[in-house]
Amino acid sequence: MAGILHAPPGRAGRLWLQHRLSTAQRGADLLDQKLRILRAERERLTLQRDRSVTAWEAASREADAWLLRGVLLGGEQSLRLAAAPAPAKVRIMWEQSMGVRYPAEAICTVAEPSPDAPPVGNAALVAARDCYRRALQLAVEQAANETAVRVLQAQETATRRRLRAIEDRWIPRLQAALADLQFKLEEEEHTDGVRLRWAAGNPTGAQRDSRNEGKP
């Protein structure tokens, strides 16, 4: 296992493995913290998205109802007069959390009719125009929330995958390699201790063994 991880031999290898194991555990803790923060933000925005969808659909239905009344009262010509003089403009505000950038707010601005524009044909079309403006703002908010949820979901999935790779594969490999090396070092230390005690109790034999080890 130590060879697979390219760890140095001996006590240097033990320090090498301990350092990398500590780094991996800190990395797992940081990823777990990031995952919890992303999950909480994604759940908050999901709830916000669902609410905006409900409000958008209700505003659209109300606007359609007023529009139908206005057209029935004033005809299609009055509908053209009630149209906005210019396209709406959308401004997106972005937010960043744990290195992830996503839309946090969207504001839709609809141009007001000019003072010299002809008046809207009837009150129903005025109500329809106001309802459509509100529905458009809600639609923009819903789109921003939907995008934010998708971005956070993707980042949450990627973070969870990285966390599992560290917890399920990398940390166990390091722990196994460290345990294996620790066992070998303890065996070597035990063998050296036995040899030293034997040498201390039998100095003549130890000197003879030392001379024999020096011979080719």
GROMACS .gro file of C-alpha atoms in nm:
model
  216
    1MET     CA    1   0.000   0.000   0.000
    2ALA     CA    2   0.280   0.241   0.085
    3GLY     CA    3   0.437   0.165  -0.254
    4ILE     CA    4   0.112   0.252  -0.431
    5LEU     CA    5   0.108   0.584  -0.247
    6HIS     CA    6   0.481   0.636  -0.316
    7ALA     CA    7   0.556   0.687   0.052
    8PRO     CA    8   0.923   0.702   0.159
    9PRO     CA    9   1.048   0.406   0.363
   10GLY     CA   10   1.093   0.399   0.739
   11ARG     CA   11   1.008   0.677   0.982
   12ALA     CA   12   1.013   0.937   0.706
   13GLY     CA   13   0.735   0.742   0.539
   14ARG     CA   14   0.534   0.744   0.861
   15LEU     CA   15   0.559   1.124   0.884
   16TRP     CA   16   0.473   1.149   0.514
   17LEU     CA   17   0.160   0.938   0.556
   18GLN     CA   18   0.055   1.113   0.878
   19HIS     CA   19   0.080   1.452   0.708
   20ARG     CA   20  -0.123   1.342   0.408
   21LEU     CA   21  -0.382   1.172   0.625
   22SER     CA   22  -0.422   1.490   0.830
   23THR     CA   23  -0.453   1.694   0.509
   24ALA     CA   24  -0.715   1.456   0.370
   25GLN     CA   25  -0.918   1.468   0.692
   26ARG     CA   26  -0.909   1.849   0.697
   27GLY     CA   27  -1.014   1.852   0.333
   28ALA     CA   28  -1.306   1.620   0.410
   29ASP     CA   29  -1.415   1.848   0.696
   30LEU     CA   30  -1.406   2.154   0.469
   31LEU     CA   31  -1.600   1.976   0.195
   32ASP     CA   32  -1.858   1.859   0.448
   33GLN     CA   33  -1.898   2.217   0.572
   34LYS     CA   34  -1.930   2.342   0.213
   35LEU     CA   35  -2.186   2.073   0.137
   36ARG     CA   36  -2.402   2.170   0.435
   37ILE     CA   37  -2.392   2.539   0.342
   38LEU     CA   38  -2.476   2.469  -0.023
   39ARG     CA   39  -2.759   2.236   0.077
   40ALA     CA   40  -2.912   2.496   0.310
   41GLU     CA   41  -2.893   2.768   0.045
   42ARG     CA   42  -3.032   2.539  -0.223
   43GLU     CA   43  -3.326   2.441   0.000
   44ARG     CA   44  -3.397   2.808   0.077
   45LEU     CA   45  -3.393   2.902  -0.291
   46THR     CA   46  -3.602   2.599  -0.385
   47LEU     CA   47  -3.874   2.714  -0.146
   48GLN     CA   48  -3.844   3.067  -0.282
   49ARG     CA   49  -3.866   2.935  -0.639
   50ASP     CA   50  -4.178   2.732  -0.564
   51ARG     CA   51  -4.345   3.035  -0.409
   52SER     CA   52  -4.255   3.255  -0.705
   53VAL     CA   53  -4.399   2.996  -0.946
   54THR     CA   54  -4.728   2.996  -0.759
   55ALA     CA   55  -4.742   3.377  -0.749
   56TRP     CA   56  -4.643   3.405  -1.115
   57GLU     CA   57  -4.913   3.163  -1.229
   58ALA     CA   58  -5.177   3.345  -1.022
   59ALA     CA   59  -5.073   3.686  -1.158
   60SER     CA   60  -5.074   3.553  -1.515
   61ARG     CA   61  -5.425   3.414  -1.477
   62GLU     CA   62  -5.547   3.743  -1.333
   63ALA     CA   63  -5.383   3.940  -1.614
   64ASP     CA   64  -5.533   3.712  -1.880
   65ALA     CA   65  -5.878   3.758  -1.728
   66TRP     CA   66  -5.847   4.139  -1.731
   67LEU     CA   67  -5.709   4.131  -2.084
   68LEU     CA   68  -6.006   3.934  -2.210
   69ARG     CA   69  -6.244   4.183  -2.052
   70GLY     CA   70  -6.054   4.476  -2.198
   71VAL     CA   71  -6.052   4.335  -2.550
   72LEU     CA   72  -6.421   4.253  -2.530
   73LEU     CA   73  -6.491   4.611  -2.422
   74GLY     CA   74  -6.253   4.802  -2.649
   75GLY     CA   75  -6.148   4.572  -2.929
   76GLU     CA   76  -5.800   4.493  -3.058
   77GLN     CA   77  -5.721   4.858  -3.134
   78SER     CA   78  -5.743   4.944  -2.765
   79LEU     CA   79  -5.508   4.652  -2.690
   80ARG     CA   80  -5.239   4.800  -2.916
   81LEU     CA   81  -5.272   5.135  -2.742
   82ALA     CA   82  -5.219   4.969  -2.402
   83ALA     CA   83  -4.891   4.802  -2.508
   84ALA     CA   84  -4.566   4.918  -2.349
   85PRO     CA   85  -4.370   5.170  -2.560
   86ALA     CA   86  -4.040   4.979  -2.526
   87PRO     CA   87  -3.918   4.631  -2.429
   88ALA     CA   88  -3.873   4.559  -2.061
   89LYS     CA   89  -3.524   4.557  -1.912
   90VAL     CA   90  -3.396   4.299  -1.665
   91ARG     CA   91  -3.110   4.348  -1.420
   92ILE     CA   92  -2.956   4.049  -1.241
   93MET     CA   93  -2.772   4.075  -0.909
   94TRP     CA   94  -2.529   3.794  -0.838
   95GLU     CA   95  -2.419   3.637  -0.511
   96GLN     CA   96  -2.130   3.409  -0.422
   97SER     CA   97  -2.128   3.141  -0.154
   98MET     CA   98  -1.842   2.895  -0.092
   99GLY     CA   99  -1.694   2.986  -0.430
  100VAL     CA  100  -2.022   2.931  -0.617
  101ARG     CA  101  -2.170   3.226  -0.811
  102TYR     CA  102  -2.544   3.231  -0.877
  103PRO     CA  103  -2.823   3.487  -0.940
  104ALA     CA  104  -2.959   3.622  -0.614
  105GLU     CA  105  -3.207   3.884  -0.733
  106ALA     CA  106  -3.370   3.995  -1.057
  107ILE     CA  107  -3.540   4.328  -1.121
  108CYS     CA  108  -3.759   4.392  -1.423
  109THR     CA  109  -3.821   4.749  -1.538
  110VAL     CA  110  -4.107   4.826  -1.777
  111ALA     CA  111  -4.108   5.157  -1.961
  112GLU     CA  112  -4.386   5.396  -1.869
  113PRO     CA  113  -4.600   5.543  -2.149
  114SER     CA  114  -4.505   5.893  -2.259
  115PRO     CA  115  -4.721   6.184  -2.135
  116ASP     CA  116  -4.851   6.254  -2.485
  117ALA     CA  117  -4.947   5.890  -2.552
  118PRO     CA  118  -5.317   5.828  -2.614
  119PRO     CA  119  -5.504   5.700  -2.308
  120VAL     CA  120  -5.580   5.334  -2.263
  121GLY     CA  121  -5.925   5.248  -2.390
  122ASN     CA  122  -6.084   5.118  -2.069
  123ALA     CA  123  -6.020   5.037  -1.704
  124ALA     CA  124  -5.998   4.663  -1.771
  125LEU     CA  125  -5.693   4.715  -1.994
  126VAL     CA  126  -5.532   4.934  -1.729
  127ALA     CA  127  -5.580   4.653  -1.478
  128ALA     CA  128  -5.448   4.400  -1.730
  129ARG     CA  129  -5.138   4.610  -1.794
  130ASP     CA  130  -5.063   4.638  -1.422
  131CYS     CA  131  -5.118   4.265  -1.371
  132TYR     CA  132  -4.889   4.176  -1.661
  133ARG     CA  133  -4.617   4.397  -1.518
  134ARG     CA  134  -4.644   4.218  -1.187
  135ALA     CA  135  -4.652   3.879  -1.363
  136LEU     CA  136  -4.343   3.973  -1.565
  137GLN     CA  137  -4.151   4.067  -1.251
  138LEU     CA  138  -4.252   3.738  -1.087
  139ALA     CA  139  -4.150   3.545  -1.400
  140VAL     CA  140  -3.807   3.708  -1.394
  141GLU     CA  141  -3.768   3.627  -1.025
  142GLN     CA  142  -3.875   3.269  -1.087
  143ALA     CA  143  -3.621   3.231  -1.370
  144ALA     CA  144  -3.342   3.365  -1.149
  145ASN     CA  145  -3.441   3.132  -0.865
  146GLU     CA  146  -3.459   2.835  -1.100
  147THR     CA  147  -3.113   2.911  -1.237
  148ALA     CA  148  -2.970   2.951  -0.887
  149VAL     CA  149  -3.119   2.619  -0.777
  150ARG     CA  150  -2.970   2.439  -1.078
  151VAL     CA  151  -2.626   2.593  -1.018
  152LEU     CA  152  -2.630   2.500  -0.649
  153GLN     CA  153  -2.758   2.148  -0.722
  154ALA     CA  154  -2.473   2.090  -0.967
  155GLN     CA  155  -2.215   2.219  -0.721
  156GLU     CA  156  -2.370   2.018  -0.438
  157THR     CA  157  -2.347   1.701  -0.646
  158ALA     CA  158  -1.984   1.769  -0.738
  159THR     CA  159  -1.892   1.846  -0.376
  160ARG     CA  160  -2.063   1.532  -0.251
  161ARG     CA  161  -1.874   1.325  -0.510
  162ARG     CA  162  -1.540   1.472  -0.402
  163LEU     CA  163  -1.622   1.416  -0.034
  164ARG     CA  164  -1.710   1.052  -0.094
  165ALA     CA  165  -1.389   1.000  -0.291
  166ILE     CA  166  -1.186   1.129   0.003
  167GLU     CA  167  -1.385   0.951   0.276
  168ASP     CA  168  -1.442   0.620   0.098
  169ARG     CA  169  -1.114   0.577  -0.091
  170TRP     CA  170  -0.834   0.819  -0.012
  171ILE     CA  171  -0.854   0.826   0.370
  172PRO     CA  172  -0.891   0.444   0.404
  173ARG     CA  173  -0.590   0.394   0.174
  174LEU     CA  174  -0.378   0.630   0.382
  175GLN     CA  175  -0.496   0.472   0.707
  176ALA     CA  176  -0.419   0.122   0.581
  177ALA     CA  177  -0.076   0.226   0.453
  178LEU     CA  178   0.003   0.400   0.781
  179ALA     CA  179  -0.107   0.099   0.988
  180ASP     CA  180   0.099  -0.135   0.771
  181LEU     CA  181   0.409   0.083   0.799
  182GLN     CA  182   0.357   0.132   1.172
  183PHE     CA  183   0.343  -0.246   1.220
  184LYS     CA  184   0.667  -0.291   1.026
  185LEU     CA  185   0.842  -0.019   1.222
  186GLU     CA  186   0.732  -0.172   1.553
  187GLU     CA  187   0.861  -0.511   1.438
  188GLU     CA  188   1.195  -0.357   1.344
  189GLU     CA  189   1.217  -0.173   1.677
  190HIS     CA  190   1.134  -0.493   1.863
  191THR     CA  191   1.400  -0.686   1.669
  192ASP     CA  192   1.658  -0.414   1.734
  193GLY     CA  193   1.569  -0.414   2.104
  194VAL     CA  194   1.614  -0.790   2.131
  195ARG     CA  195   1.947  -0.767   1.950
  196LEU     CA  196   2.071  -0.488   2.177
  197ARG     CA  197   1.968  -0.674   2.492
  198TRP     CA  198   2.137  -0.989   2.366
  199ALA     CA  199   2.451  -0.794   2.281
  200ALA     CA  200   2.454  -0.634   2.626
  201GLY     CA  201   2.433  -0.975   2.791
  202ASN     CA  202   2.683  -1.147   2.558
  203PRO     CA  203   2.950  -0.894   2.454
  204THR     CA  204   3.194  -1.162   2.327
  205GLY     CA  205   2.936  -1.313   2.095
  206ALA     CA  206   2.831  -0.971   1.979
  207GLN     CA  207   3.191  -0.884   1.884
  208ARG     CA  208   3.228  -1.217   1.698
  209ASP     CA  209   2.903  -1.157   1.512
  210SER     CA  210   3.021  -0.807   1.426
  211ARG     CA  211   3.349  -0.943   1.282
  212ASN     CA  212   3.160  -1.209   1.086
  213GLU     CA  213   2.925  -0.949   0.941
  214GLY     CA  214   3.228  -0.755   0.817
  215LYS     CA  215   3.369  -1.055   0.624
  216PRO     CA  216   3.277  -1.096   0.254
   0.00000   0.00000   0.00000
